[in-house]
Amino acid sequence: MANSYDVIVIGAGPAGYVGAIRCAQLGMSVAVIDEYRSKDGEAALGGTCLNVGCIPSKALLDSSEHYHRVQSELAGHGIRVEGTTLDVPQMIKRKDKVVADLTGGIKQLFKANRIEWLQGHGKLLAERQVEFTPHKGKAKTLTTDNVILATGSRPIEIGAAPLDGDRIVDSAGAQEFQEVPKRLGVIGAGVIGLEMGSVWNRLGSKVVLLEAQEEFLSPVDQQVSREARKLFEKQGLDIKLGCRVTGTRKGKTVSVHYEDSEGKQNLQVDRLIVSVGRRPNTDGLSSEDADLLTDERGYVHVNDYCETNIPGVYAVGDVVRGPMLAHKGSEEGVMVAERIAGHAGHVNYETIPWVIYTDPEIAWVGRTESQLKAAGTPYRSGTFGFAATGRARAMDRADGMVKIIAHAETDRILGVHMVGPQTSELIAEATLAMEYEASAEDLARTIHAHPTLSEAVHEAALAVGKRAIHKAN
């Protein structure tokens, strides 16, 4: 371990490790300090996203979808499977291997880019110095020209449902169940709650989601969120809105006490997942004399280019303003690396795509109708259902729709919203179109292959001008 580096990154999640790799590519000497340890106690790169977030949850979603299709859908294709059994421990084992392969891949990338991985806690000191405390050993002070703070976020805990790591768990604990709970409660019907609820619902749980807000998926376009809720409830998810959890009691089951518009209620479940949001990991991140500016919620104050109030100190990812999305953090890491090197890095926060990996998937980029109405922006919109596309019909995935919103005067695309099959992939076309300031007419005149799911995007663009071919305008 050296004493001095061009850049020290604190945190090895998607924002930190990507920023570190880009710094190394640009010729800088780089060290990354990270204190994450896996459930086996081993140090691992990748942060929450790769270890207990984005990647393992998608592995379980994929496994549960396969099981559900075998159980409920393949017979319609003429495929009959007798004696299907569910091996939950093997499902978890597969998930762990996916995680291990990817975190191991980052380790190899660090080696290839000559990035030093320091396992332990990092703290910002005054004068751009960094204190490194290894898991075993004494603290050491390192010097650097630039610091990138990328310590990510952690689940919010609530006093009404204290976690016990067994029957009341957070999103990470929900990925470790060794058997399917007969009754599963989820506090929070946001992205994480819906994804984890979907996994165990497909595997046989009776899932109830308790959401405090009166509106379902408030960041999503209302037309899309209404369609999504209808489809989720058809699958068996019980989504209760306007519910304030007041307490829990554990006996043979977990008793969840909550209040809604009809008064005090009680729910009995075997397991309970708490997924009410996340908060930035900034406790103990800097010393008092470093004078790092944070707000009352713990977010680090940064300018448009992620530089803090301290020259040469940057913060990226979940510890700063904006959506807590891995790809947003990664792009901020790249931007900061390039600006340190004197290049013109930037992030367009208007074109960050969002995805909820349920089935059907929900994806969007840009503004919603409600936001445009509130801003007084004139707009036109066009929709097209997947039911009218041959590819979706052939896949037996005909639920959902694509919605495109364009400026009424300039026709510039302002937002694209989708619920349906593989919208996590389809949203990339919309994001690229918006990045290049395309119009709905540009998409409408772009030839899309037939038969594909992307034809729904094409037809929705045509529908903005009321000239969709495969539906009545």
Coordinates of C-alpha atoms in Angstrom, one line a residue:
M1 CA 0.0 0.0 0.0
A2 CA 1.3 3.4 -1.0
N3 CA 0.9 6.6 1.1
S4 CA -0.2 8.8 -1.7
Y5 CA -2.5 8.5 -4.8
D6 CA -3.9 10.7 -7.5
V7 CA -7.4 9.6 -6.5
I8 CA -8.8 7.8 -3.5
V9 CA -12.3 6.5 -3.8
I10 CA -14.3 5.6 -0.7
G11 CA -16.9 3.0 -1.6
A12 CA -16.8 0.2 -4.2
G13 CA -20.4 0.1 -5.4
P14 CA -21.4 1.0 -9.0
A15 CA -20.6 4.7 -8.5
G16 CA -17.2 4.1 -6.8
Y17 CA -15.8 1.2 -8.8
V18 CA -16.8 2.6 -12.2
G19 CA -15.3 6.0 -11.3
A20 CA -12.1 4.3 -10.1
I21 CA -11.8 2.3 -13.3
R22 CA -12.3 5.4 -15.5
C23 CA -9.7 7.3 -13.4
A24 CA -7.2 4.5 -13.9
Q25 CA -7.9 4.5 -17.7
L26 CA -7.1 8.2 -17.7
G27 CA -3.6 7.5 -16.2
M28 CA -4.2 8.2 -12.5
S29 CA -3.0 6.2 -9.6
V30 CA -6.1 5.0 -7.7
A31 CA -7.0 3.4 -4.4
V32 CA -10.4 2.2 -3.5
I33 CA -11.4 1.9 0.2
D34 CA -14.4 -0.4 0.9
E35 CA -15.6 -2.0 4.1
Y36 CA -18.3 -4.3 2.6
R37 CA -18.3 -7.9 3.7
S38 CA -20.5 -10.7 2.3
K39 CA -22.7 -12.9 4.5
D40 CA -19.8 -15.3 4.7
G41 CA -17.6 -12.5 6.2
E42 CA -15.5 -12.1 3.1
A43 CA -14.6 -8.8 1.6
A44 CA -16.4 -8.2 -1.7
L45 CA -16.5 -5.5 -4.3
G46 CA -19.7 -4.1 -5.9
G47 CA -21.5 -2.6 -2.9
T48 CA -25.1 -3.1 -2.2
C49 CA -26.1 -3.4 -5.9
L50 CA -24.0 -6.4 -6.8
N51 CA -24.1 -8.1 -3.4
V52 CA -27.6 -7.7 -2.0
G53 CA -29.4 -5.4 -4.4
C54 CA -29.8 -5.1 -8.1
I55 CA -28.1 -8.4 -9.2
P56 CA -29.3 -11.0 -6.6
S57 CA -32.9 -9.7 -6.8
K58 CA -32.9 -10.1 -10.6
A59 CA -31.5 -13.6 -10.3
L60 CA -34.3 -14.5 -8.0
L61 CA -36.9 -12.8 -10.2
D62 CA -35.6 -14.8 -13.1
S63 CA -35.7 -18.1 -11.2
S64 CA -39.2 -17.4 -9.9
E65 CA -40.4 -16.5 -13.4
H66 CA -39.2 -19.9 -14.8
Y67 CA -41.0 -21.7 -12.0
H68 CA -44.2 -19.8 -12.5
R69 CA -44.2 -20.5 -16.2
V70 CA -43.6 -24.2 -15.7
Q71 CA -46.4 -24.3 -13.2
S72 CA -49.0 -22.1 -14.9
E73 CA -48.2 -21.2 -18.5
L74 CA -46.3 -23.9 -20.4
A75 CA -49.3 -26.2 -20.8
G76 CA -50.8 -23.6 -23.1
H77 CA -47.8 -24.0 -25.3
G78 CA -48.3 -27.8 -25.5
I79 CA -45.5 -28.4 -23.0
R80 CA -46.5 -30.6 -20.1
V81 CA -44.2 -31.0 -17.1
E82 CA -45.0 -33.6 -14.5
G83 CA -43.8 -33.7 -11.0
T84 CA -42.2 -30.2 -10.8
T85 CA -40.6 -29.5 -7.5
L86 CA -39.2 -26.3 -6.0
D87 CA -35.7 -26.3 -4.4
V88 CA -35.4 -22.9 -2.7
P89 CA -31.9 -23.5 -1.3
Q90 CA -30.7 -24.3 -4.8
M91 CA -32.3 -21.1 -6.0
I92 CA -30.5 -19.1 -3.4
K93 CA -27.2 -21.0 -4.2
R94 CA -27.6 -20.0 -7.8
K95 CA -28.2 -16.4 -6.9
D96 CA -25.0 -16.4 -4.8
K97 CA -23.0 -17.8 -7.7
V98 CA -24.2 -15.1 -10.0
V99 CA -23.2 -12.5 -7.4
A100 CA -19.8 -14.2 -6.8
D101 CA -19.0 -14.3 -10.5
L102 CA -19.7 -10.6 -11.0
T103 CA -18.0 -9.4 -7.9
G104 CA -15.0 -11.5 -8.8
G105 CA -15.1 -9.9 -12.2
I106 CA -14.7 -6.4 -10.6
K107 CA -11.7 -7.8 -8.7
Q108 CA -10.1 -8.8 -12.0
L109 CA -10.9 -5.4 -13.5
F110 CA -9.1 -3.7 -10.5
K111 CA -6.1 -5.9 -11.1
A112 CA -6.1 -5.2 -14.8
N113 CA -6.3 -1.4 -14.2
R114 CA -3.8 -1.5 -11.3
I115 CA -6.3 -0.2 -8.8
E116 CA -5.4 -0.8 -5.2
W117 CA -8.3 -2.3 -3.1
L118 CA -8.0 -1.4 0.5
Q119 CA -10.4 -3.4 2.7
G120 CA -11.7 -1.4 5.6
H121 CA -13.2 1.9 6.6
G122 CA -12.3 5.2 4.9
K123 CA -12.9 8.7 6.4
L124 CA -12.3 12.1 4.8
L125 CA -10.0 14.3 6.9
A126 CA -9.0 17.9 6.5
E127 CA -6.7 19.0 3.6
R128 CA -7.9 16.1 1.3
Q129 CA -6.3 13.5 3.5
V130 CA -8.0 10.1 4.0
E131 CA -7.9 7.9 7.1
F132 CA -7.9 4.2 6.2
T133 CA -8.7 1.7 9.0
P134 CA -8.3 -1.9 7.9
H135 CA -10.7 -4.6 9.2
K136 CA -7.7 -5.8 11.2
G137 CA -5.0 -3.4 12.1
K138 CA -4.3 0.3 12.9
A139 CA -5.5 3.3 11.1
K140 CA -3.2 5.0 8.5
T141 CA -3.4 8.4 7.0
L142 CA -3.2 8.6 3.2
T143 CA -2.7 11.7 1.0
T144 CA -4.3 12.4 -2.4
D145 CA -5.0 15.1 -4.9
N146 CA -8.7 14.1 -5.3
V147 CA -11.2 12.2 -3.2
I148 CA -14.4 10.6 -4.5
L149 CA -17.0 9.8 -1.9
A150 CA -19.2 6.9 -3.0
T151 CA -20.4 5.1 0.1
G152 CA -23.9 4.3 -1.2
S153 CA -27.1 3.9 0.9
R154 CA -28.7 1.5 3.4
P155 CA -32.3 0.5 4.1
I156 CA -34.4 2.8 6.3
E157 CA -35.5 1.0 9.5
I158 CA -38.7 1.9 11.3
G159 CA -39.5 1.5 15.0
A160 CA -42.9 0.0 14.3
A161 CA -41.2 -3.1 12.7
P162 CA -37.7 -3.6 14.1
L163 CA -35.6 -6.0 12.1
D164 CA -34.6 -9.4 13.6
G165 CA -32.9 -11.0 10.6
D166 CA -35.3 -13.9 10.7
R167 CA -39.0 -13.2 10.4
I168 CA -38.8 -9.4 10.0
V169 CA -36.1 -8.5 7.4
D170 CA -35.0 -5.9 5.0
S171 CA -34.6 -6.4 1.2
A172 CA -31.3 -8.3 1.8
G173 CA -32.9 -10.7 4.2
A174 CA -35.7 -11.3 1.7
Q175 CA -33.2 -12.8 -0.6
E176 CA -32.1 -15.4 1.9
F177 CA -35.3 -17.2 2.7
Q178 CA -34.7 -21.0 2.6
E179 CA -38.4 -21.8 2.2
V180 CA -41.5 -20.2 0.8
P181 CA -43.5 -18.4 3.5
K182 CA -47.2 -19.2 3.3
R183 CA -48.1 -15.6 4.1
L184 CA -45.7 -12.7 3.4
G185 CA -46.2 -9.1 4.4
V186 CA -44.3 -6.3 2.7
I187 CA -44.2 -2.8 4.2
G188 CA -43.8 -0.5 1.2
A189 CA -45.1 -1.0 -2.3
G190 CA -42.3 0.8 -4.1
V191 CA -39.7 -0.7 -6.5
I192 CA -38.1 -3.1 -3.9
G193 CA -41.3 -4.1 -2.3
L194 CA -42.9 -5.0 -5.6
E195 CA -39.9 -6.9 -6.9
M196 CA -39.4 -9.0 -3.7
G197 CA -43.2 -9.4 -3.4
S198 CA -43.3 -10.7 -7.0
V199 CA -40.5 -13.2 -6.3
W200 CA -42.3 -14.9 -3.4
N201 CA -45.8 -14.5 -4.9
R202 CA -44.7 -16.5 -8.0
L203 CA -43.2 -19.2 -5.7
G204 CA -46.5 -19.6 -3.8
S205 CA -46.7 -17.0 -1.0
K206 CA -49.8 -15.1 -0.3
V207 CA -48.4 -11.6 -0.5
V208 CA -49.9 -8.4 1.1
L209 CA -48.2 -5.1 0.5
L210 CA -48.9 -2.2 2.9
E211 CA -48.1 1.2 1.3
A212 CA -48.4 4.4 3.3
Q213 CA -49.0 6.6 0.2
E214 CA -52.5 7.0 -1.1
E215 CA -51.3 6.8 -4.7
F216 CA -49.7 3.7 -6.2
L217 CA -46.2 4.2 -7.6
S218 CA -46.4 8.0 -7.5
P219 CA -43.3 8.6 -9.6
V220 CA -44.8 6.6 -12.5
D221 CA -47.2 8.1 -15.1
Q222 CA -50.7 7.6 -13.7
Q223 CA -52.0 5.8 -16.7
V224 CA -49.2 3.3 -16.6
S225 CA -49.4 2.8 -12.8
R226 CA -53.1 2.1 -13.0
E227 CA -52.5 -0.5 -15.6
A228 CA -49.7 -2.0 -13.6
R229 CA -51.7 -2.3 -10.4
K230 CA -54.5 -4.0 -12.3
L231 CA -52.1 -6.6 -13.6
F232 CA -50.3 -7.2 -10.3
E233 CA -53.6 -7.7 -8.5
K234 CA -54.6 -10.1 -11.2
Q235 CA -51.5 -12.1 -10.3
G236 CA -52.5 -12.3 -6.7
L237 CA -50.6 -9.4 -5.1
D238 CA -52.8 -7.7 -2.5
I239 CA -51.8 -4.0 -2.6
K240 CA -53.3 -1.9 0.2
L241 CA -52.7 1.9 0.0
G242 CA -52.9 4.5 2.7
C243 CA -51.7 2.2 5.4
R244 CA -49.6 3.4 8.3
V245 CA -47.9 0.6 10.2
T246 CA -48.1 1.3 14.0
G247 CA -46.5 -1.8 15.4
T248 CA -45.6 -5.5 15.1
R249 CA -45.7 -8.4 17.6
K250 CA -44.1 -11.8 17.2
G251 CA -45.6 -15.0 18.4
K252 CA -46.2 -18.1 16.2
T253 CA -46.7 -15.5 13.5
V254 CA -45.9 -11.9 12.9
S255 CA -48.8 -9.7 13.8
V256 CA -48.7 -6.4 11.9
H257 CA -50.8 -3.5 13.2
Y258 CA -51.7 -0.7 10.9
E259 CA -54.2 2.0 10.3
D260 CA -56.0 2.9 7.1
S261 CA -59.1 4.9 6.1
E262 CA -61.3 2.4 7.9
G263 CA -59.5 2.5 11.2
K264 CA -57.2 0.1 13.0
Q265 CA -56.3 -3.1 11.2
N266 CA -54.3 -6.3 11.9
L267 CA -52.5 -8.6 9.5
Q268 CA -51.0 -12.0 10.3
V269 CA -48.0 -13.1 8.3
D270 CA -45.2 -15.7 8.5
R271 CA -42.5 -13.3 7.3
L272 CA -42.4 -9.5 7.0
I273 CA -40.2 -7.5 4.6
V274 CA -39.6 -3.8 5.4
S275 CA -38.9 -1.8 2.3
V276 CA -39.7 1.8 3.0
G277 CA -36.8 3.4 1.2
R278 CA -33.1 4.0 1.7
R279 CA -30.9 6.7 3.2
P280 CA -27.3 7.8 2.4
N281 CA -24.4 6.1 4.1
T282 CA -22.6 9.2 5.4
D283 CA -22.3 8.4 9.1
G284 CA -18.7 8.6 10.0
L285 CA -17.7 9.5 6.5
S286 CA -15.8 12.7 7.4
S287 CA -14.2 14.3 10.4
E288 CA -15.6 17.5 11.8
D289 CA -12.6 19.6 10.7
A290 CA -13.0 18.4 7.1
D291 CA -16.0 20.7 7.0
L292 CA -17.9 18.5 4.5
L293 CA -21.3 20.1 3.8
T294 CA -24.3 17.7 4.2
D295 CA -28.0 18.3 4.5
E296 CA -30.4 17.3 7.4
R297 CA -31.0 13.9 5.7
G298 CA -27.3 13.1 5.4
Y299 CA -26.9 13.8 1.6
V300 CA -23.6 15.4 0.6
H301 CA -24.1 18.8 -1.0
V302 CA -22.6 18.9 -4.5
N303 CA -22.8 21.1 -7.6
D304 CA -23.9 20.1 -11.1
Y305 CA -20.7 18.2 -11.5
C306 CA -20.7 16.4 -8.2
E307 CA -18.0 18.5 -6.6
T308 CA -18.5 19.2 -2.9
N309 CA -17.9 22.4 -1.0
I310 CA -14.3 21.2 -0.7
P311 CA -12.2 21.7 -3.8
G312 CA -10.9 18.3 -5.1
V313 CA -13.5 16.3 -3.1
Y314 CA -16.4 14.8 -5.0
A315 CA -19.4 12.7 -4.1
V316 CA -21.4 10.4 -6.4
G317 CA -24.2 7.9 -6.4
D318 CA -26.7 7.4 -3.5
V319 CA -25.0 9.9 -1.2
V320 CA -26.0 12.9 -3.4
R321 CA -29.2 14.3 -4.8
G322 CA -31.2 12.5 -7.5
P323 CA -32.5 9.0 -7.9
M324 CA -30.8 6.1 -6.1
L325 CA -30.1 4.2 -9.3
A326 CA -26.9 2.2 -10.0
H327 CA -26.6 3.5 -13.6
K328 CA -27.0 7.1 -12.4
G329 CA -24.2 6.6 -9.9
S330 CA -21.9 5.0 -12.5
E331 CA -22.4 7.9 -14.9
E332 CA -21.6 10.3 -12.1
G333 CA -18.4 8.4 -11.4
V334 CA -17.4 8.6 -15.0
M335 CA -18.2 12.3 -15.2
V336 CA -16.1 13.0 -12.1
A337 CA -13.1 11.0 -13.4
E338 CA -13.2 12.8 -16.7
R339 CA -13.4 16.3 -15.0
I340 CA -10.5 15.5 -12.7
A341 CA -8.5 14.7 -15.9
G342 CA -9.5 18.0 -17.4
H343 CA -12.2 16.6 -19.8
A344 CA -15.7 17.8 -20.3
G345 CA -17.7 15.1 -18.5
H346 CA -21.4 15.6 -17.8
V347 CA -24.6 13.7 -16.8
N348 CA -27.9 14.5 -18.4
Y349 CA -30.3 14.1 -15.4
E350 CA -33.3 14.6 -17.7
T351 CA -32.7 11.3 -19.5
I352 CA -32.1 8.8 -16.7
P353 CA -34.2 5.6 -17.3
W354 CA -36.0 3.9 -14.4
V355 CA -37.1 0.2 -14.4
I356 CA -39.1 -2.0 -12.0
Y357 CA -38.3 -5.6 -12.8
T358 CA -41.6 -7.2 -12.1
D359 CA -43.6 -9.1 -14.7
P360 CA -44.8 -7.2 -16.5
E361 CA -41.8 -4.8 -16.3
I362 CA -42.3 -1.1 -15.8
A363 CA -39.9 1.4 -17.3
W364 CA -39.9 5.1 -17.9
V365 CA -37.7 8.1 -18.8
G366 CA -38.5 11.8 -18.8
R367 CA -41.6 13.6 -17.6
T368 CA -45.1 12.3 -16.7
E369 CA -48.4 13.8 -17.7
S370 CA -49.0 15.1 -14.2
Q371 CA -45.6 16.9 -14.2
L372 CA -46.2 18.5 -17.5
K373 CA -49.7 19.6 -16.4
A374 CA -48.3 21.1 -13.3
A375 CA -45.7 23.0 -15.3
G376 CA -48.2 24.2 -17.8
T377 CA -46.3 22.6 -20.7
P378 CA -48.5 21.9 -23.7
Y379 CA -48.2 18.3 -24.8
R380 CA -49.7 15.5 -26.9
S381 CA -49.5 11.8 -26.1
G382 CA -49.9 8.5 -27.9
T383 CA -50.4 5.0 -26.6
F384 CA -50.2 1.5 -28.0
G385 CA -50.9 -1.8 -26.3
F386 CA -48.7 -4.9 -26.6
A387 CA -51.8 -6.9 -27.3
A388 CA -51.8 -5.6 -30.8
T389 CA -48.3 -6.7 -31.5
G390 CA -47.7 -10.1 -33.1
R391 CA -44.4 -10.7 -31.2
A392 CA -46.1 -10.1 -27.7
R393 CA -48.9 -12.4 -28.7
A394 CA -46.6 -15.2 -29.8
M395 CA -44.7 -14.8 -26.5
D396 CA -47.9 -15.0 -24.5
R397 CA -47.0 -11.6 -23.1
A398 CA -49.7 -9.4 -24.4
D399 CA -50.4 -7.3 -21.3
G400 CA -49.3 -3.7 -21.0
M401 CA -48.7 -0.6 -23.2
V402 CA -46.2 2.0 -24.4
K403 CA -47.0 5.7 -23.9
I404 CA -45.1 8.6 -25.6
I405 CA -45.5 12.2 -24.6
A406 CA -44.3 15.0 -26.9
H407 CA -44.4 18.7 -26.8
A408 CA -47.5 20.0 -28.5
E409 CA -45.7 22.7 -30.5
T410 CA -42.2 21.3 -31.1
D411 CA -43.0 17.6 -31.1
R412 CA -39.9 16.9 -29.0
I413 CA -40.3 13.8 -26.9
L414 CA -40.7 14.7 -23.2
G415 CA -41.4 11.4 -21.7
V416 CA -41.8 7.7 -22.5
H417 CA -43.6 5.3 -20.1
M418 CA -44.1 1.5 -20.5
V419 CA -45.5 -1.4 -18.7
G420 CA -45.1 -4.8 -20.4
P421 CA -42.7 -7.5 -21.6
Q422 CA -39.0 -6.6 -21.7
T423 CA -39.6 -2.9 -21.2
S424 CA -36.3 -2.7 -19.4
E425 CA -34.7 -3.2 -22.8
L426 CA -37.2 -1.2 -24.8
I427 CA -36.6 1.9 -22.7
A428 CA -33.1 2.2 -24.1
E429 CA -34.5 3.3 -27.5
A430 CA -36.6 6.0 -25.8
T431 CA -33.7 7.2 -23.7
L432 CA -31.4 7.5 -26.8
A433 CA -34.1 9.3 -28.7
M434 CA -34.5 11.8 -25.8
E435 CA -30.7 12.2 -25.5
Y436 CA -30.6 13.3 -29.1
E437 CA -33.7 15.5 -28.6
A438 CA -35.7 13.5 -31.1
S439 CA -39.3 14.2 -32.0
A440 CA -42.2 11.8 -31.9
E441 CA -42.1 12.1 -35.7
D442 CA -38.4 10.9 -35.7
L443 CA -39.5 7.7 -34.0
A444 CA -42.5 7.3 -36.1
R445 CA -40.4 7.5 -39.3
T446 CA -37.8 5.0 -37.9
I447 CA -38.3 1.5 -39.4
H448 CA -38.8 -1.1 -36.7
A449 CA -38.3 -4.8 -37.5
H450 CA -41.4 -7.0 -37.6
P451 CA -42.4 -8.9 -35.6
T452 CA -40.8 -7.3 -32.5
L453 CA -41.9 -5.8 -29.2
S454 CA -40.3 -2.5 -30.3
E455 CA -43.1 -2.1 -32.8
A456 CA -45.2 -0.9 -29.8
V457 CA -42.8 2.0 -29.5
H458 CA -43.2 2.8 -33.2
E459 CA -46.9 2.7 -33.1
A460 CA -47.1 4.8 -29.9
A461 CA -45.0 7.4 -31.7
L462 CA -47.4 7.3 -34.6
A463 CA -50.3 7.6 -32.2
V464 CA -49.0 10.9 -31.0
G465 CA -50.1 12.3 -34.4
K466 CA -53.2 10.1 -34.4
R467 CA -52.0 7.9 -37.2
A468 CA -51.2 4.6 -35.6
I469 CA -51.7 1.8 -38.1
H470 CA -52.6 -1.2 -35.9
K471 CA -55.3 0.5 -33.7
A472 CA -58.2 2.8 -34.1
N473 CA -57.2 6.4 -33.6

